[in-house]
CSV table of C-alpha atoms in Angstrom, one decimal:
chain,number,residue,atom,x,y,z
A,45,UNK,CA,109.2,97.2,85.1
A,46,UNK,CA,112.3,98.9,83.7
A,47,UNK,CA,113.9,101.8,85.6
A,48,UNK,CA,116.3,104.3,84.1
A,49,UNK,CA,118.0,107.3,85.5
A,50,UNK,CA,117.2,110.5,83.7
A,51,UNK,CA,119.9,112.9,84.7
A,52,UNK,CA,121.0,113.3,88.4
A,53,UNK,CA,117.6,113.7,90.0
A,54,UNK,CA,114.9,111.9,87.9
A,55,UNK,CA,113.8,108.3,87.1
A,56,UNK,CA,111.8,107.0,84.2
A,57,UNK,CA,110.0,103.7,84.8
A,58,UNK,CA,108.5,101.7,81.9
A,59,UNK,CA,105.4,99.9,83.0
A,60,UNK,CA,102.3,98.2,81.6
A,61,UNK,CA,99.7,100.5,83.3
A,62,UNK,CA,101.2,104.0,83.7
A,63,UNK,CA,97.9,105.4,85.1
A,64,UNK,CA,97.8,102.7,87.9
A,65,UNK,CA,101.5,103.5,88.8
A,66,UNK,CA,100.8,107.2,88.6
A,67,UNK,CA,97.8,106.9,91.0
A,68,UNK,CA,99.8,104.6,93.4
A,69,UNK,CA,102.9,106.8,93.4
A,70,UNK,CA,100.9,110.0,93.7
A,71,UNK,CA,99.1,108.6,96.7
A,72,UNK,CA,102.4,107.6,98.3
A,73,UNK,CA,103.7,111.1,97.8
A,74,UNK,CA,100.6,112.6,99.3
A,75,UNK,CA,101.0,110.4,102.3
A,76,UNK,CA,104.6,111.4,102.8
A,77,UNK,CA,106.0,108.0,101.8
A,78,UNK,CA,107.6,109.1,98.5
A,79,UNK,CA,109.8,112.2,98.3
A,80,UNK,CA,109.6,113.5,94.7
A,81,UNK,CA,108.7,116.8,93.2
A,82,UNK,CA,106.7,115.7,90.1
A,83,UNK,CA,105.1,112.5,88.9
A,84,UNK,CA,104.3,112.5,85.1
A,85,UNK,CA,102.5,109.6,83.4
A,86,UNK,CA,103.2,108.9,79.7
A,87,UNK,CA,101.9,106.4,77.2
A,88,UNK,CA,104.1,103.6,78.6
A,89,UNK,CA,106.2,105.4,81.2
A,90,UNK,CA,106.0,107.4,84.5
A,91,UNK,CA,108.6,110.1,85.1
A,92,UNK,CA,109.6,110.8,88.7
A,93,UNK,CA,111.4,114.1,89.0
A,94,UNK,CA,113.0,115.9,92.0
A,95,UNK,CA,114.3,112.6,93.4
A,96,UNK,CA,116.8,113.1,96.3
A,97,UNK,CA,118.5,109.8,95.8
A,98,UNK,CA,118.1,108.0,92.5
A,99,UNK,CA,119.9,104.9,93.9
A,100,UNK,CA,117.6,104.6,96.9
A,101,UNK,CA,114.4,105.2,94.9
A,102,UNK,CA,115.5,102.7,92.3
A,103,UNK,CA,115.9,100.0,95.0
A,104,UNK,CA,112.5,101.0,96.6
A,105,UNK,CA,110.7,100.8,93.2
A,106,UNK,CA,112.1,97.3,92.5
A,107,UNK,CA,110.6,96.1,95.7
A,108,UNK,CA,107.3,98.0,95.2
A,109,UNK,CA,104.3,95.7,94.7
A,110,UNK,CA,102.5,96.1,91.4
A,111,UNK,CA,99.5,98.4,91.7
A,112,UNK,CA,95.9,97.4,91.1
A,113,UNK,CA,94.4,98.7,87.9
A,114,UNK,CA,93.8,102.4,87.9
A,115,UNK,CA,90.4,103.7,89.0
A,116,UNK,CA,88.9,106.9,87.9
A,117,UNK,CA,90.4,110.0,89.6
A,118,UNK,CA,88.2,113.0,90.4
A,119,UNK,CA,84.9,113.9,89.1
A,120,UNK,CA,83.6,112.8,85.7
A,121,UNK,CA,83.5,115.6,83.2
A,122,UNK,CA,80.8,115.9,80.5
A,123,UNK,CA,82.3,118.0,77.7
A,124,UNK,CA,79.8,119.6,75.3
A,125,UNK,CA,80.9,119.1,71.7
A,126,UNK,CA,79.4,120.4,68.4
A,127,UNK,CA,80.2,117.6,66.0
A,128,UNK,CA,80.8,119.5,62.8
A,129,UNK,CA,84.5,119.0,62.2
A,130,UNK,CA,85.9,119.1,58.7
A,131,UNK,CA,87.3,115.5,59.0
A,132,UNK,CA,84.2,113.8,60.4
A,133,UNK,CA,83.2,112.3,57.1
A,134,UNK,CA,86.8,111.1,56.5
A,135,UNK,CA,86.9,109.5,59.9
A,136,UNK,CA,83.6,107.8,59.3
A,137,UNK,CA,84.8,106.4,55.9
A,138,UNK,CA,88.0,105.1,57.5
A,139,UNK,CA,86.2,103.2,60.2
A,140,UNK,CA,83.3,102.1,57.9
A,141,UNK,CA,80.6,103.9,59.8
A,142,UNK,CA,78.3,106.8,59.1
A,143,UNK,CA,79.1,110.2,60.6
A,144,UNK,CA,76.1,109.7,62.9
A,145,UNK,CA,77.4,106.4,64.1
A,146,UNK,CA,80.8,107.9,64.7
A,147,UNK,CA,79.2,110.6,66.9
A,148,UNK,CA,77.2,107.9,68.7
A,149,UNK,CA,80.4,105.9,69.3
A,150,UNK,CA,82.2,109.0,70.6
A,151,UNK,CA,79.4,110.1,72.9
A,152,UNK,CA,79.0,106.5,74.1
A,153,UNK,CA,82.6,106.2,75.2
A,154,UNK,CA,83.9,107.0,78.7
A,155,UNK,CA,87.4,108.3,77.9
A,156,UNK,CA,90.2,108.4,80.4
A,157,UNK,CA,92.9,111.1,80.5
A,158,UNK,CA,96.0,108.9,80.0
A,159,UNK,CA,98.6,111.6,80.0
A,160,UNK,CA,99.4,115.2,79.1
A,161,UNK,CA,100.5,116.2,75.6
A,162,UNK,CA,102.4,118.7,73.5
A,163,UNK,CA,100.8,121.9,75.0
A,164,UNK,CA,99.6,123.0,78.4
A,165,UNK,CA,96.1,121.6,78.9
A,166,UNK,CA,96.3,119.1,76.0
A,167,UNK,CA,95.5,115.6,77.2
A,168,UNK,CA,95.6,112.2,75.4
A,169,UNK,CA,92.2,110.6,76.0
A,170,UNK,CA,92.3,106.8,75.8
A,171,UNK,CA,89.3,104.6,75.0
A,172,UNK,CA,88.7,105.4,71.3
A,173,UNK,CA,86.8,102.4,70.0
A,174,UNK,CA,88.8,102.3,66.8
A,175,UNK,CA,92.1,103.8,65.4
A,176,UNK,CA,92.4,106.5,62.8
A,177,UNK,CA,95.5,107.9,61.0
A,178,UNK,CA,96.9,111.3,61.5
A,179,UNK,CA,96.6,113.7,58.5
A,180,UNK,CA,99.2,113.3,55.8
A,181,UNK,CA,99.7,117.1,55.8
A,182,UNK,CA,99.2,118.7,59.2
A,183,UNK,CA,97.3,122.0,59.3
A,184,UNK,CA,99.3,125.1,60.1
A,185,UNK,CA,96.6,126.3,62.5
A,186,UNK,CA,94.0,124.2,64.4
A,187,UNK,CA,91.5,126.4,66.3
A,188,UNK,CA,91.3,126.2,70.1
A,189,UNK,CA,88.6,123.9,71.3
A,190,UNK,CA,88.9,121.5,68.3
A,191,UNK,CA,88.0,117.9,69.2
A,192,UNK,CA,90.4,115.7,67.3
A,193,UNK,CA,91.3,112.0,66.8
A,194,UNK,CA,94.6,110.3,66.0
A,195,UNK,CA,95.7,106.7,66.4
A,196,UNK,CA,93.9,105.3,69.4
A,197,UNK,CA,93.5,108.7,71.1
A,198,UNK,CA,91.0,111.6,71.2
A,199,UNK,CA,92.1,115.0,72.3
A,200,UNK,CA,91.0,118.7,72.5
A,201,UNK,CA,93.3,121.5,71.4
A,202,UNK,CA,93.5,123.9,74.3
A,203,UNK,CA,94.9,126.7,72.2
A,204,UNK,CA,95.3,127.4,68.5
A,205,UNK,CA,98.3,125.6,67.2
A,206,UNK,CA,99.5,123.5,64.2
A,207,UNK,CA,98.3,119.9,64.3
A,208,UNK,CA,97.9,116.7,62.3
A,209,UNK,CA,94.9,115.1,64.1
A,210,UNK,CA,91.6,114.6,62.4
A,211,UNK,CA,89.0,117.2,63.5
A,212,UNK,CA,85.6,115.9,64.3
A,213,UNK,CA,84.1,118.7,66.4
A,214,UNK,CA,84.6,121.6,68.8
A,215,UNK,CA,83.9,122.7,72.3
A,216,UNK,CA,83.9,126.2,74.0
A,217,UNK,CA,85.1,124.8,77.3
A,218,UNK,CA,88.4,126.3,78.5
A,219,UNK,CA,90.9,123.5,79.1
A,220,UNK,CA,93.8,125.5,80.6
A,221,UNK,CA,93.8,128.4,83.1
A,222,UNK,CA,97.2,129.3,84.5
A,223,UNK,CA,95.5,130.6,87.7
A,224,UNK,CA,93.4,127.4,88.1
A,225,UNK,CA,94.0,124.7,90.7
A,226,UNK,CA,95.0,122.6,88.9
A,227,UNK,CA,95.7,124.7,85.8
A,228,UNK,CA,94.7,121.9,83.4
A,229,UNK,CA,91.0,120.8,83.4
A,230,UNK,CA,91.9,117.3,82.1
A,231,UNK,CA,94.2,115.6,84.6
A,232,UNK,CA,95.5,112.0,84.5
A,233,UNK,CA,92.9,109.4,85.4
A,234,UNK,CA,89.9,111.7,85.0
A,235,UNK,CA,86.9,110.3,83.0
A,236,UNK,CA,85.7,112.5,80.2
A,237,UNK,CA,82.5,112.0,78.2
A,238,UNK,CA,81.6,113.9,75.1
A,239,UNK,CA,78.0,115.1,75.0
A,240,UNK,CA,76.3,116.7,72.0
A,241,UNK,CA,76.1,120.5,72.5
């Protein structure tokens, strides 16, 4: 583990299993054993913000035992998807599968929310059985609800925005509600399954 101060009241830790560390640290915070405001997992990091003493927490983290592998957090979510995206055939060709086989692979995968992304409600879903490139020329507007793939991740655009991920389908499920608890439907550690709508 590497630990770096990020300003006067935050720490960034680089770890092998950010979801496991997130779950462990979040449980410690809930039990009153960790005084931080926010815990934010990333692809290879966990950010701890609102740290009263960066020096004290750095020492505590260095002595912290490594967590067990992350287990699923919260209820599983079945997300209904219509697989009619404009890039489905391109993805199928890239991974040497038929479009039907790609859909079968996607619906047969239990994805995990690894971390939040570039917009409120966007989540990087790990577990993609193969890797696909981003588009060479990003689209100026991707419709809300678009189910997309890039590198080793799947994701769903919560709102219309520019984007360079390959679009394989769409869902009508709302992914972000500012008045919801929590506002994001896809929270770190949650298991997500795509089902044919």
